[in-house]
Structure formats: structure tokens, C-alpha cells
Short mmCIF file of N, CA, C and O and ligand atoms in Angstrom, two decimals:
data_model
loop_
_atom_site.label_atom_id
_atom_site.label_comp_id
_atom_site.label_asym_id
_atom_site.label_seq_id
_atom_site.Cartn_x
_atom_site.Cartn_y
_atom_site.Cartn_z
N UNK A 206 16.12 -1.44 -18.01
CA UNK A 206 14.71 -0.92 -18.08
C UNK A 206 14.69 0.20 -16.97
O UNK A 206 15.24 0.17 -15.81
N UNK A 207 13.94 1.24 -17.34
CA UNK A 207 13.85 2.43 -16.52
C UNK A 207 12.43 2.58 -16.06
O UNK A 207 11.57 2.56 -16.91
N UNK A 208 12.20 2.92 -14.83
CA UNK A 208 10.89 3.24 -14.40
C UNK A 208 10.66 4.66 -14.83
O UNK A 208 11.39 5.63 -14.24
N UNK A 209 9.58 4.89 -15.52
CA UNK A 209 9.27 6.17 -15.95
C UNK A 209 7.88 6.61 -15.74
O UNK A 209 7.11 5.91 -15.45
N UNK A 210 7.76 7.91 -16.00
CA UNK A 210 6.21 8.48 -15.89
C UNK A 210 6.01 9.17 -17.34
O UNK A 210 7.04 9.75 -17.88
N UNK A 211 4.85 9.13 -17.76
CA UNK A 211 4.47 9.83 -19.06
C UNK A 211 3.18 10.42 -18.77
O UNK A 211 2.23 10.01 -17.88
N UNK A 212 2.76 11.34 -19.65
CA UNK A 212 1.38 12.10 -19.54
C UNK A 212 0.60 11.55 -20.77
O UNK A 212 1.02 11.31 -21.88
N UNK A 213 -0.50 11.02 -20.38
CA UNK A 213 -1.64 10.51 -21.36
C UNK A 213 -2.97 11.34 -21.08
O UNK A 213 -3.22 11.85 -20.21
N UNK A 214 -3.56 11.64 -22.36
CA UNK A 214 -4.76 12.30 -22.42
C UNK A 214 -5.73 11.66 -23.21
O UNK A 214 -5.38 11.29 -24.24
N UNK A 215 -6.74 11.53 -22.65
CA UNK A 215 -8.05 10.82 -23.44
C UNK A 215 -8.75 12.20 -24.05
O UNK A 215 -9.24 13.02 -23.27
N UNK A 216 -8.64 12.31 -25.35
CA UNK A 216 -9.06 13.53 -25.85
C UNK A 216 -10.69 13.68 -25.93
O UNK A 216 -11.38 12.75 -25.77
N UNK A 217 -11.12 14.80 -26.48
CA UNK A 217 -12.67 14.88 -26.41
C UNK A 217 -13.40 13.89 -27.16
O UNK A 217 -14.37 13.40 -26.56
N UNK A 218 -12.81 13.27 -28.30
CA UNK A 218 -13.66 12.36 -28.92
C UNK A 218 -13.74 10.91 -28.12
O UNK A 218 -14.75 10.37 -28.16
N UNK A 219 -12.79 10.71 -27.26
CA UNK A 219 -12.68 9.57 -26.67
C UNK A 219 -13.70 9.65 -25.48
O UNK A 219 -14.28 8.66 -25.07
N UNK A 220 -13.63 11.06 -24.74
CA UNK A 220 -14.58 11.14 -23.57
C UNK A 220 -15.96 11.19 -24.38
O UNK A 220 -16.82 10.29 -23.54
N UNK A 221 -16.19 11.72 -25.28
CA UNK A 221 -17.53 11.77 -25.69
C UNK A 221 -18.28 10.56 -26.22
O UNK A 221 -19.51 10.18 -25.93
N UNK A 222 -17.44 9.70 -26.66
CA UNK A 222 -17.84 8.35 -27.18
C UNK A 222 -17.64 7.27 -26.00
O UNK A 222 -17.77 6.05 -26.30
N UNK A 223 -17.53 7.73 -24.75
CA UNK A 223 -17.52 6.74 -23.44
C UNK A 223 -16.37 5.64 -23.69
O UNK A 223 -16.39 4.65 -23.38
N UNK A 224 -15.19 6.22 -24.03
CA UNK A 224 -13.93 5.22 -24.38
C UNK A 224 -13.00 5.41 -23.17
O UNK A 224 -11.84 4.92 -23.28
N UNK A 225 -13.36 6.19 -22.07
CA UNK A 225 -12.16 6.34 -21.03
C UNK A 225 -11.75 5.02 -20.52
O UNK A 225 -10.66 4.71 -20.58
N UNK A 226 -12.80 4.27 -20.20
CA UNK A 226 -12.42 2.98 -19.73
C UNK A 226 -11.68 1.97 -20.65
O UNK A 226 -10.65 1.27 -20.25
N UNK A 227 -12.15 2.10 -21.96
CA UNK A 227 -11.36 1.08 -22.90
C UNK A 227 -10.06 1.60 -23.09
O UNK A 227 -9.07 0.72 -23.35
N UNK A 228 -9.70 2.93 -23.08
CA UNK A 228 -8.42 3.34 -23.18
C UNK A 228 -7.52 2.98 -21.98
O UNK A 228 -6.47 2.37 -22.09
N UNK A 229 -8.13 3.22 -20.82
CA UNK A 229 -7.32 2.81 -19.61
C UNK A 229 -7.23 1.35 -19.50
O UNK A 229 -5.92 0.85 -19.20
N UNK A 230 -8.09 0.54 -19.84
CA UNK A 230 -8.03 -0.83 -19.88
C UNK A 230 -6.84 -1.19 -20.60
O UNK A 230 -5.98 -2.27 -20.24
N UNK A 231 -6.60 -0.85 -21.84
CA UNK A 231 -5.51 -1.14 -22.74
C UNK A 231 -4.15 -0.71 -22.26
O UNK A 231 -3.08 -1.27 -22.39
N UNK A 232 -4.15 0.31 -21.52
CA UNK A 232 -2.89 1.05 -20.95
C UNK A 232 -2.58 0.11 -19.79
O UNK A 232 -1.36 -0.32 -19.70
N UNK A 233 -3.54 -0.37 -19.13
CA UNK A 233 -3.36 -1.12 -17.71
C UNK A 233 -2.92 -2.49 -18.15
O UNK A 233 -1.83 -3.23 -17.53
N UNK A 234 -3.60 -3.07 -19.34
CA UNK A 234 -3.07 -4.44 -19.76
C UNK A 234 -1.70 -4.42 -20.08
O UNK A 234 -1.08 -5.57 -20.13
N UNK A 235 -1.22 -3.42 -20.60
CA UNK A 235 0.18 -3.17 -21.02
C UNK A 235 1.18 -3.01 -20.08
O UNK A 235 2.32 -2.88 -20.14
N UNK A 236 0.62 -3.14 -18.78
CA UNK A 236 1.57 -2.97 -17.66
C UNK A 236 1.72 -1.51 -16.97
O UNK A 236 2.56 -1.27 -16.14
N UNK A 237 1.04 -0.52 -17.60
CA UNK A 237 1.19 0.82 -17.15
C UNK A 237 0.26 1.02 -15.95
O UNK A 237 -0.99 0.43 -16.03
N UNK A 238 0.64 1.86 -14.99
CA UNK A 238 -0.22 2.16 -13.88
C UNK A 238 -0.72 3.61 -13.94
O UNK A 238 0.24 4.43 -14.04
N UNK A 239 -1.79 3.81 -13.41
CA UNK A 239 -2.23 5.15 -13.39
C UNK A 239 -2.01 5.75 -12.00
O UNK A 239 -2.30 5.06 -10.88
N UNK A 240 -1.15 6.77 -12.03
CA UNK A 240 -0.65 7.26 -10.63
C UNK A 240 -1.20 8.91 -10.44
O UNK A 240 -1.09 9.36 -9.47
N UNK A 241 -2.06 9.14 -11.48
CA UNK A 241 -2.63 10.58 -11.21
C UNK A 241 -3.68 10.70 -12.36
O UNK A 241 -3.36 10.21 -13.52
N UNK A 242 -4.90 11.25 -12.15
CA UNK A 242 -6.03 11.21 -13.01
C UNK A 242 -6.81 12.22 -12.72
O UNK A 242 -7.41 12.37 -11.55
N UNK A 243 -7.32 13.21 -13.70
CA UNK A 243 -8.44 14.07 -13.54
C UNK A 243 -9.22 14.44 -14.84
O UNK A 243 -8.40 14.47 -15.87
N UNK A 244 -10.47 14.80 -14.63
CA UNK A 244 -10.97 15.40 -15.98
C UNK A 244 -11.19 16.72 -15.87
O UNK A 244 -11.43 17.21 -14.86
N UNK A 245 -10.73 17.37 -16.99
CA UNK A 245 -10.82 18.91 -17.09
C UNK A 245 -11.36 19.32 -18.37
O UNK A 245 -11.50 18.57 -19.33
N UNK A 246 -11.70 20.51 -18.33
CA UNK A 246 -12.15 21.16 -19.69
C UNK A 246 -11.07 22.23 -20.01
O UNK A 246 -10.89 23.20 -19.15
N UNK A 247 -10.19 22.06 -20.91
CA UNK A 247 -9.09 23.07 -21.31
C UNK A 247 -9.71 24.41 -21.69
O UNK A 247 -10.52 24.19 -22.66
N UNK A 248 -9.07 25.31 -21.12
CA UNK A 248 -9.28 26.68 -21.64
C UNK A 248 -8.39 26.95 -23.15
O UNK A 248 -7.65 25.93 -23.28
N UNK A 249 -8.81 28.04 -23.81
CA UNK A 249 -8.00 28.20 -24.97
C UNK A 249 -6.47 28.48 -24.70
O UNK A 249 -5.50 27.88 -25.29
N UNK A 250 -6.33 29.11 -23.52
CA UNK A 250 -4.78 29.37 -23.02
C UNK A 250 -4.19 27.96 -22.74
O UNK A 250 -3.03 27.93 -22.92
N UNK A 251 -4.77 27.24 -21.92
CA UNK A 251 -4.33 25.82 -21.56
C UNK A 251 -3.91 25.20 -22.84
O UNK A 251 -2.80 24.58 -22.73
N UNK A 252 -4.81 25.03 -23.84
CA UNK A 252 -4.52 24.27 -25.08
C UNK A 252 -3.36 24.83 -25.76
O UNK A 252 -2.60 24.02 -26.36
N UNK A 253 -3.35 26.14 -25.92
CA UNK A 253 -2.49 26.81 -26.77
C UNK A 253 -0.99 26.75 -25.91
O UNK A 253 0.03 26.32 -26.62
N UNK A 254 -0.89 26.77 -24.52
CA UNK A 254 0.28 26.46 -24.01
C UNK A 254 0.70 25.00 -24.05
O UNK A 254 1.99 24.89 -24.24
N UNK A 255 -0.10 24.17 -23.86
CA UNK A 255 0.33 22.65 -23.88
C UNK A 255 0.76 22.43 -25.23
O UNK A 255 1.92 21.65 -25.31
N UNK A 256 0.25 22.88 -26.34
CA UNK A 256 0.71 22.55 -27.61
C UNK A 256 1.62 23.64 -28.33
O UNK A 256 1.62 23.79 -29.55
N UNK A 257 2.34 24.40 -27.52
CA UNK A 257 3.02 25.67 -27.97
C UNK A 257 4.01 25.22 -29.09
O UNK A 257 4.25 25.95 -29.94
N UNK A 258 4.58 24.13 -28.93
CA UNK A 258 5.58 23.55 -29.83
C UNK A 258 5.10 23.34 -31.30
O UNK A 258 5.82 23.45 -32.23
N UNK A 259 3.74 23.38 -31.41
CA UNK A 259 2.94 23.32 -32.66
C UNK A 259 2.50 24.61 -33.06
O UNK A 259 1.88 24.63 -34.32
N UNK A 260 2.88 25.74 -32.52
CA UNK A 260 2.35 27.02 -32.85
C UNK A 260 2.24 27.59 -34.36
O UNK A 260 1.41 28.12 -34.83
N UNK A 261 3.61 27.06 -34.99
CA UNK A 261 3.59 27.44 -36.37
C UNK A 261 2.99 26.58 -37.38
O UNK A 261 3.02 26.74 -38.50
N UNK A 262 2.50 25.40 -36.71
CA UNK A 262 1.96 24.37 -37.67
C UNK A 262 0.60 24.92 -38.32
O UNK A 262 -0.18 25.44 -37.64
N UNK A 263 0.32 24.37 -39.41
CA UNK A 263 -1.06 25.00 -40.21
C UNK A 263 -2.27 24.50 -39.34
O UNK A 263 -3.33 24.89 -39.41
N UNK A 264 -2.23 23.17 -38.58
CA UNK A 264 -3.21 22.74 -37.94
C UNK A 264 -3.43 23.27 -36.61
O UNK A 264 -4.39 22.84 -35.83
N UNK A 265 -2.60 24.16 -36.13
CA UNK A 265 -2.59 24.74 -34.80
C UNK A 265 -3.90 25.14 -34.25
O UNK A 265 -4.36 24.72 -33.24
N UNK A 266 -4.63 25.99 -35.08
CA UNK A 266 -5.80 26.73 -34.60
C UNK A 266 -6.89 25.70 -34.43
O UNK A 266 -7.74 25.55 -33.54
N UNK A 267 -7.04 24.83 -35.31
CA UNK A 267 -7.97 23.69 -35.38
C UNK A 267 -7.71 22.75 -34.11
O UNK A 267 -8.54 22.27 -33.52
N UNK A 268 -6.45 22.47 -33.87
CA UNK A 268 -6.02 21.62 -32.87
C UNK A 268 -6.33 22.20 -31.51
O UNK A 268 -7.22 21.50 -30.65
N UNK A 269 -6.29 23.47 -31.17
CA UNK A 269 -6.73 24.10 -30.03
C UNK A 269 -8.16 24.19 -30.00
O UNK A 269 -8.73 23.78 -28.99
N UNK A 270 -8.97 24.56 -31.00
CA UNK A 270 -10.30 24.35 -31.13
C UNK A 270 -10.90 23.13 -30.68
O UNK A 270 -11.89 22.96 -29.91
N UNK A 271 -10.33 22.07 -31.34
CA UNK A 271 -10.63 20.76 -31.16
C UNK A 271 -10.45 20.31 -29.59
O UNK A 271 -11.45 19.75 -28.90
N UNK A 272 -9.36 20.62 -29.09
CA UNK A 272 -8.93 20.20 -27.68
C UNK A 272 -9.82 20.93 -26.56
O UNK A 272 -9.82 20.48 -25.42
N UNK A 273 -10.45 22.09 -27.01
CA UNK A 273 -11.32 22.74 -25.91
C UNK A 273 -12.65 22.52 -26.34
O UNK A 273 -13.51 23.10 -25.64
N UNK A 274 -13.03 21.65 -27.18
CA UNK A 274 -14.33 21.28 -27.44
C UNK A 274 -15.25 20.49 -26.53
O UNK A 274 -16.43 20.37 -26.54
N UNK A 275 -14.38 19.93 -25.59
CA UNK A 275 -15.19 19.06 -24.51
C UNK A 275 -14.14 18.69 -23.44
O UNK A 275 -13.04 18.89 -23.76
N UNK A 276 -14.66 17.89 -22.51
CA UNK A 276 -13.76 17.40 -21.38
C UNK A 276 -12.80 16.38 -21.87
O UNK A 276 -12.95 15.84 -22.89
N UNK A 277 -11.65 16.47 -21.40
CA UNK A 277 -10.43 15.50 -21.55
C UNK A 277 -10.10 14.87 -20.12
O UNK A 277 -10.42 15.45 -19.14
N UNK A 278 -9.59 13.71 -20.26
CA UNK A 278 -9.04 12.93 -19.02
C UNK A 278 -7.44 13.29 -19.09
O UNK A 278 -6.96 12.40 -19.99
N UNK A 279 -6.99 13.87 -18.37
CA UNK A 279 -5.39 13.82 -18.03
C UNK A 279 -4.91 12.73 -17.09
O UNK A 279 -5.47 12.78 -15.94
N UNK A 280 -3.94 12.12 -17.48
CA UNK A 280 -3.44 10.92 -16.52
C UNK A 280 -1.82 10.93 -16.45
O UNK A 280 -1.30 11.20 -17.56
N UNK A 281 -1.38 10.58 -15.34
CA UNK A 281 0.10 10.15 -15.29
C UNK A 281 0.17 8.81 -15.26
O UNK A 281 -0.47 8.23 -14.43
N UNK A 282 0.97 8.19 -16.04
CA UNK A 282 1.07 6.69 -16.16
C UNK A 282 2.72 6.42 -15.72
O UNK A 282 3.58 7.12 -16.16
N UNK A 283 2.63 5.44 -14.92
CA UNK A 283 3.96 5.03 -14.37
C UNK A 283 4.34 3.44 -14.93
O UNK A 283 3.34 2.81 -14.93
N UNK A 284 5.62 3.15 -15.24
CA UNK A 284 6.10 1.89 -15.36
C UNK A 284 7.26 1.83 -16.11
O UNK A 284 7.90 2.88 -16.45
N UNK A 285 7.74 0.49 -16.49
CA UNK A 285 9.11 0.35 -17.01
C UNK A 285 8.97 0.97 -18.44
O UNK A 285 7.87 0.59 -19.15
N UNK A 286 9.78 1.80 -18.89
CA UNK A 286 9.72 2.37 -20.21
C UNK A 286 8.35 2.84 -20.65
O UNK A 286 7.83 2.64 -21.62
N UNK A 287 7.92 3.74 -19.65
CA UNK A 287 6.49 4.07 -19.83
C UNK A 287 6.15 5.05 -21.01
O UNK A 287 5.18 4.87 -21.66
N UNK A 288 7.12 5.83 -21.45
CA UNK A 288 6.96 6.63 -22.60
C UNK A 288 6.90 5.91 -23.77
O UNK A 288 5.81 6.21 -24.44
N UNK A 289 7.69 4.94 -24.07
CA UNK A 289 7.73 4.16 -25.31
C UNK A 289 6.58 3.23 -25.24
O UNK A 289 5.71 2.93 -26.41
N UNK A 290 6.27 2.74 -24.19
CA UNK A 290 5.24 1.59 -23.89
C UNK A 290 3.86 2.25 -24.34
O UNK A 290 2.95 1.84 -25.14
N UNK A 291 3.52 3.57 -23.71
CA UNK A 291 2.35 4.39 -24.00
C UNK A 291 2.37 4.51 -25.50
O UNK A 291 1.16 4.25 -26.16
N UNK A 292 3.23 4.84 -26.13
CA UNK A 292 3.37 5.20 -27.58
C UNK A 292 3.12 4.08 -28.46
O UNK A 292 2.44 3.99 -29.45
N UNK A 293 3.44 2.95 -27.90
CA UNK A 293 3.26 1.68 -28.60
C UNK A 293 1.70 1.17 -28.46
O UNK A 293 1.13 0.87 -29.67
N UNK A 294 1.33 1.41 -27.37
CA UNK A 294 -0.18 1.10 -27.09
C UNK A 294 -1.17 2.16 -28.02
O UNK A 294 -2.00 1.71 -28.48
N UNK A 295 -0.67 3.42 -28.10
CA UNK A 295 -1.51 4.44 -28.76
C UNK A 295 -1.43 4.27 -30.29
O UNK A 295 -2.47 4.42 -31.07
N UNK A 296 -0.28 3.79 -30.88
CA UNK A 296 -0.10 3.84 -32.27
C UNK A 296 0.27 5.18 -33.06
O UNK A 296 0.10 6.16 -32.26
N UNK A 297 0.57 5.12 -34.10
CA UNK A 297 0.86 6.31 -34.88
C UNK A 297 -0.24 7.64 -34.69
O UNK A 297 -1.47 7.16 -34.83
N UNK A 298 0.20 8.85 -35.01
CA UNK A 298 -0.65 9.94 -34.78
C UNK A 298 -1.81 9.75 -35.75
O UNK A 298 -2.90 9.97 -35.51
N UNK A 299 -1.58 9.35 -36.99
CA UNK A 299 -2.61 9.20 -37.99
C UNK A 299 -3.29 7.98 -37.89
O UNK A 299 -2.50 6.97 -38.16
N UNK A 300 -4.41 7.78 -37.63
CA UNK A 300 -5.06 6.41 -37.49
C UNK A 300 -4.97 5.51 -38.66
O UNK A 300 -4.79 4.26 -38.54
N UNK A 301 -4.77 6.22 -39.82
CA UNK A 301 -4.73 5.35 -41.08
C UNK A 301 -3.25 4.76 -41.11
O UNK A 301 -3.09 3.53 -41.86
N UNK A 302 -2.28 5.30 -40.40
CA UNK A 302 -1.04 4.69 -40.46
C UNK A 302 -0.60 3.91 -39.14
O UNK A 302 0.43 3.26 -39.07
N UNK A 303 -1.60 3.80 -38.20
CA UNK A 303 -1.36 3.09 -37.03
C UNK A 303 -1.34 1.56 -37.31
O UNK A 303 -2.34 1.29 -37.77
N UNK A 304 -0.56 0.97 -36.42
CA UNK A 304 -0.65 -0.59 -36.42
C UNK A 304 -2.02 -1.06 -35.96
O UNK A 304 -2.54 -0.66 -35.04
N UNK A 305 -2.53 -2.17 -36.65
CA UNK A 305 -3.58 -2.84 -36.09
C UNK A 305 -3.52 -3.26 -34.47
O UNK A 305 -2.64 -3.68 -34.23
N UNK A 306 -4.57 -2.92 -33.84
CA UNK A 306 -4.74 -3.59 -32.54
C UNK A 306 -4.24 -2.25 -31.43
O UNK A 306 -4.34 -2.54 -30.22
N UNK A 307 -3.76 -1.06 -32.29
CA UNK A 307 -3.46 0.05 -31.31
C UNK A 307 -4.74 0.80 -31.18
O UNK A 307 -5.76 0.68 -31.64
N UNK A 308 -4.64 1.72 -30.00
CA UNK A 308 -5.82 2.49 -29.60
C UNK A 308 -6.29 3.34 -30.83
O UNK A 308 -7.35 3.37 -31.21
N UNK A 309 -5.32 4.08 -31.64
CA UNK A 309 -5.69 4.85 -32.62
C UNK A 309 -6.12 4.03 -33.92
O UNK A 309 -7.09 4.52 -34.39
N UNK A 310 -5.50 2.92 -34.32
CA UNK A 310 -5.99 2.13 -35.42
C UNK A 310 -7.51 1.69 -35.00
O UNK A 310 -8.36 1.67 -35.98
N UNK A 311 -7.80 1.18 -33.90
CA UNK A 311 -9.11 0.72 -33.54
C UNK A 311 -10.06 1.79 -33.22
O UNK A 311 -11.30 1.46 -33.44
N UNK A 312 -9.65 2.78 -32.60
CA UNK A 312 -10.76 3.67 -32.01
C UNK A 312 -10.73 5.07 -32.56
O UNK A 312 -11.84 5.70 -32.50
N UNK A 313 -9.64 5.58 -33.20
CA UNK A 313 -9.65 7.10 -33.40
C UNK A 313 -10.33 7.30 -34.75
O UNK A 313 -10.72 6.52 -35.63
N UNK A 314 -10.84 8.65 -34.75
CA UNK A 314 -11.74 9.07 -35.97
C UNK A 314 -10.96 9.73 -37.03
O UNK A 314 -11.41 9.58 -38.17
N UNK A 315 -9.79 10.33 -36.58
CA UNK A 315 -9.09 11.11 -37.57
C UNK A 315 -7.73 11.38 -37.04
O UNK A 315 -7.75 11.31 -35.77
N UNK A 316 -6.88 12.04 -37.77
CA UNK A 316 -5.64 12.57 -37.26
C UNK A 316 -5.95 13.61 -36.06
O UNK A 316 -4.89 13.71 -35.30
N UNK A 317 -6.97 14.48 -36.38
CA UNK A 317 -7.26 15.44 -35.26
C UNK A 317 -7.93 14.68 -34.02
O UNK A 317 -7.47 14.83 -32.90
N UNK A 318 -9.02 14.20 -34.35
CA UNK A 318 -9.74 13.32 -33.41
C UNK A 318 -9.11 11.98 -33.03
O UNK A 318 -9.79 11.05 -33.42
N UNK A 319 -7.90 11.95 -32.70
CA UNK A 319 -7.12 10.74 -32.45
C UNK A 319 -7.06 9.98 -31.25
O UNK A 319 -6.34 9.10 -30.79
N UNK A 320 -8.25 10.38 -30.40
CA UNK A 320 -8.60 9.68 -29.00
C UNK A 320 -7.64 9.89 -27.98
O UNK A 320 -8.11 10.01 -26.77
N UNK A 321 -6.31 9.81 -28.25
CA UNK A 321 -5.32 9.94 -26.87
C UNK A 321 -4.03 10.78 -27.48
O UNK A 321 -3.76 10.98 -28.65
N UNK A 322 -3.44 11.29 -26.50
CA UNK A 322 -2.19 12.02 -26.51
C UNK A 322 -1.11 11.33 -25.68
O UNK A 322 -1.66 10.70 -24.70
N UNK A 323 0.08 11.24 -26.02
CA UNK A 323 1.04 10.68 -25.11
C UNK A 323 2.21 11.41 -25.24
O UNK A 323 2.86 11.85 -26.44
N UNK A 324 3.03 11.59 -24.21
CA UNK A 324 4.39 12.37 -24.34
C UNK A 324 5.44 11.65 -25.21
O UNK A 324 5.21 10.49 -25.46
N UNK A 325 6.16 12.34 -26.01
CA UNK A 325 7.03 11.80 -26.94
C UNK A 325 8.40 11.49 -26.47
O UNK A 325 9.44 10.99 -27.13
N UNK A 326 8.73 11.84 -25.28
CA UNK A 326 10.04 11.63 -24.69
C UNK A 326 10.09 11.85 -23.25
O UNK A 326 9.02 12.36 -22.69
N UNK A 327 10.92 11.33 -22.51
CA UNK A 327 11.01 11.35 -21.06
C UNK A 327 11.07 12.85 -20.51
O UNK A 327 10.44 13.30 -19.66
N UNK A 328 11.95 13.75 -21.24
CA UNK A 328 11.92 15.19 -20.95
C UNK A 328 10.81 15.81 -21.32
O UNK A 328 10.29 16.48 -20.31
N UNK A 329 10.03 15.67 -22.38
CA UNK A 329 8.75 16.33 -22.45
C UNK A 329 7.71 15.68 -21.58
O UNK A 329 6.71 16.38 -21.22
N UNK A 330 7.75 14.44 -21.20
CA UNK A 330 6.75 13.88 -20.10
C UNK A 330 6.94 14.72 -18.96
O UNK A 330 5.94 15.10 -18.36
N UNK A 331 8.20 15.08 -18.39
CA UNK A 331 8.29 15.77 -17.28
C UNK A 331 7.47 17.17 -17.37
O UNK A 331 6.83 17.75 -16.49
N UNK A 332 7.78 17.82 -18.54
CA UNK A 332 7.30 19.07 -18.72
C UNK A 332 5.58 19.03 -18.82
O UNK A 332 4.93 19.83 -18.22
N UNK A 333 5.20 18.18 -19.55
CA UNK A 333 3.61 17.94 -19.75
C UNK A 333 3.07 17.51 -18.25
O UNK A 333 1.91 17.82 -18.23
N UNK A 334 3.57 16.59 -17.55
CA UNK A 334 2.97 16.16 -16.28
C UNK A 334 2.87 17.45 -15.48
O UNK A 334 1.95 17.72 -14.67
N UNK A 335 4.07 18.21 -15.41
CA UNK A 335 4.06 19.40 -14.63
C UNK A 335 3.09 20.42 -15.06
O UNK A 335 2.63 21.27 -14.21
N UNK A 336 2.64 20.30 -16.24
CA UNK A 336 1.56 21.37 -16.93
C UNK A 336 0.26 21.21 -16.20
O UNK A 336 -0.44 22.20 -15.86
N UNK A 337 -0.07 19.96 -15.98
CA UNK A 337 -1.32 19.58 -15.47
C UNK A 337 -1.35 19.13 -13.89
O UNK A 337 -2.42 19.16 -13.48
N UNK A 338 -0.34 18.67 -13.43
CA UNK A 338 -0.33 17.93 -12.02
C UNK A 338 0.75 18.64 -11.12
O UNK A 338 1.94 18.84 -11.47
N UNK A 339 0.16 18.88 -9.89
CA UNK A 339 0.93 19.11 -8.64
C UNK A 339 1.66 17.91 -8.20
O UNK A 339 0.99 16.83 -8.12
N UNK A 340 2.73 17.97 -7.45
CA UNK A 340 3.30 16.69 -6.97
C UNK A 340 2.39 16.00 -6.06
O UNK A 340 2.34 14.61 -6.06
N UNK A 341 1.60 16.80 -5.30
CA UNK A 341 0.70 16.24 -4.33
C UNK A 341 -0.45 15.35 -5.01
O UNK A 341 -1.06 14.69 -4.18
N UNK A 342 -0.65 15.60 -6.28
CA UNK A 342 -1.82 14.94 -6.84
C UNK A 342 -1.35 13.67 -7.57
O UNK A 342 -2.13 13.13 -8.34
N UNK A 343 -0.09 13.21 -7.37
CA UNK A 343 0.44 12.02 -7.99
C UNK A 343 0.82 11.05 -6.84
O UNK A 343 1.32 11.52 -5.83
N UNK A 344 0.10 9.82 -7.00
CA UNK A 344 0.38 8.78 -6.09
C UNK A 344 1.41 7.67 -6.58
O UNK A 344 0.70 6.70 -7.20
N UNK A 345 2.62 7.69 -6.24
CA UNK A 345 3.59 6.50 -6.83
C UNK A 345 2.98 5.22 -6.14
O UNK A 345 2.43 5.04 -5.16
N UNK A 346 3.11 4.17 -7.11
CA UNK A 346 2.70 2.75 -6.83
C UNK A 346 3.76 1.71 -6.88
O UNK A 346 3.37 0.69 -6.68
N UNK A 347 4.86 2.09 -7.33
CA UNK A 347 5.96 1.29 -7.57
C UNK A 347 6.69 1.04 -6.23
O UNK A 347 6.57 1.89 -5.27
P1 CMP B 34 -0.90 14.73 -30.51
O1 CMP B 34 -0.14 13.46 -30.16
O2 CMP B 34 -1.76 15.21 -29.44
O3 CMP B 34 -0.01 15.89 -30.75
C1 CMP B 34 -0.38 17.06 -31.67
C2 CMP B 34 -1.78 16.72 -32.23
O4 CMP B 34 -1.85 17.51 -33.48
C3 CMP B 34 -1.67 15.32 -32.81
O5 CMP B 34 -1.63 14.42 -31.76
C4 CMP B 34 -2.86 15.33 -33.71
O6 CMP B 34 -4.03 15.11 -32.95
C5 CMP B 34 -2.97 16.84 -34.23
N1 CMP B 34 -2.89 17.11 -35.70
C6 CMP B 34 -3.78 17.61 -36.36
N2 CMP B 34 -3.48 17.40 -37.65
C7 CMP B 34 -2.10 17.12 -37.73
C8 CMP B 34 -1.14 16.85 -38.72
N3 CMP B 34 -1.38 17.04 -40.01
N4 CMP B 34 0.02 16.14 -38.52
C9 CMP B 34 0.29 16.00 -37.17
N5 CMP B 34 -0.60 16.13 -36.13
C10 CMP B 34 -1.86 16.65 -36.45
#
């Protein structure tokens, strides 16, 4: 098992519906530790840069519009196999396809307003964490 870090975002629908605590409760219960956290309102440039890999996808403009529609909570999670564990707790991108008991199956509104984002690999987690956090804003707990 490997100690990893991953980036989690509580998206605008999660913040608007007061689900920050519910999301964090589920992540903590799975053994993940919050080692960095802040609430921000993404600019158009922030969202475009963060989701640059999806630039050619038909949903890109809607995704950027949605992610800038309200505040989000960006968090760094730490734990054994944190990347996979976070994705397991989140469930599939499309809430209709997410396993029962996952955050997206239980809480998400749609494939766009799907409550949470989580890095999909250790390499991408490093890039995504660096996108939002300075090293000094992360407090290791292990
Ligand atoms: P996320 O894990 O944040 O990564 C990209 C996001 O694009 C994804 O979650 C979805 O919220 C959003 N998205 C919107 N439409 C689609 C789609 N058709 N397929 C995949 N992702 C989509």
C-alpha cells in the first residue's frame, strides 16, 4: 500500500446544497485525511486551465460555466491508496451509473452537477494539487 495524496473538489451544487460536511464525513470515514482545504470561486481562466484536458469535448464550455457558477471547496486528501479510495467513495462520473452508497449515487444531481471531483491518477493528482495549493498550505498528518 502506498501513502498518496489526491485532489478533491466539492463542486458548486455540493456547496449550494450545504453538503460540504456530508462529503467530508464520507471521505474521512473511508480513512482519508484532509491535509489542505480552502473555499474559492473559480475564474473562467482557472476552470479552463484545470479542465484543459477536456477542451475538445462537447461539454467543455458548459463545464466551465458550471464550475464558475458558485464557490467550490478544494481539498488535498492524504491516505493509503488515496486516489483510488477517493474515487471509490465518489462513485462513477454519471450518478445514474454510480454504485449505491457512493457520494454521486446518493447526492449528485446530474453528470454535470455531480457534487465532487477527484483526481484520476497519482500523476494527475500531483498536477491538480499544485494547481490550487502551495506546499506551505498543506499540513502532512501521517
Ligand atoms: P469531473 O470528474 O470533474 O471531470 C470532468 C467533468 O466533466 C466531469 O466530472 C463531469 O462533471 C463533467 N461532464 C459533463 N458532461 C460530461 C459527459 N458527457 N461526460 C463526462 N463528463 C462530463
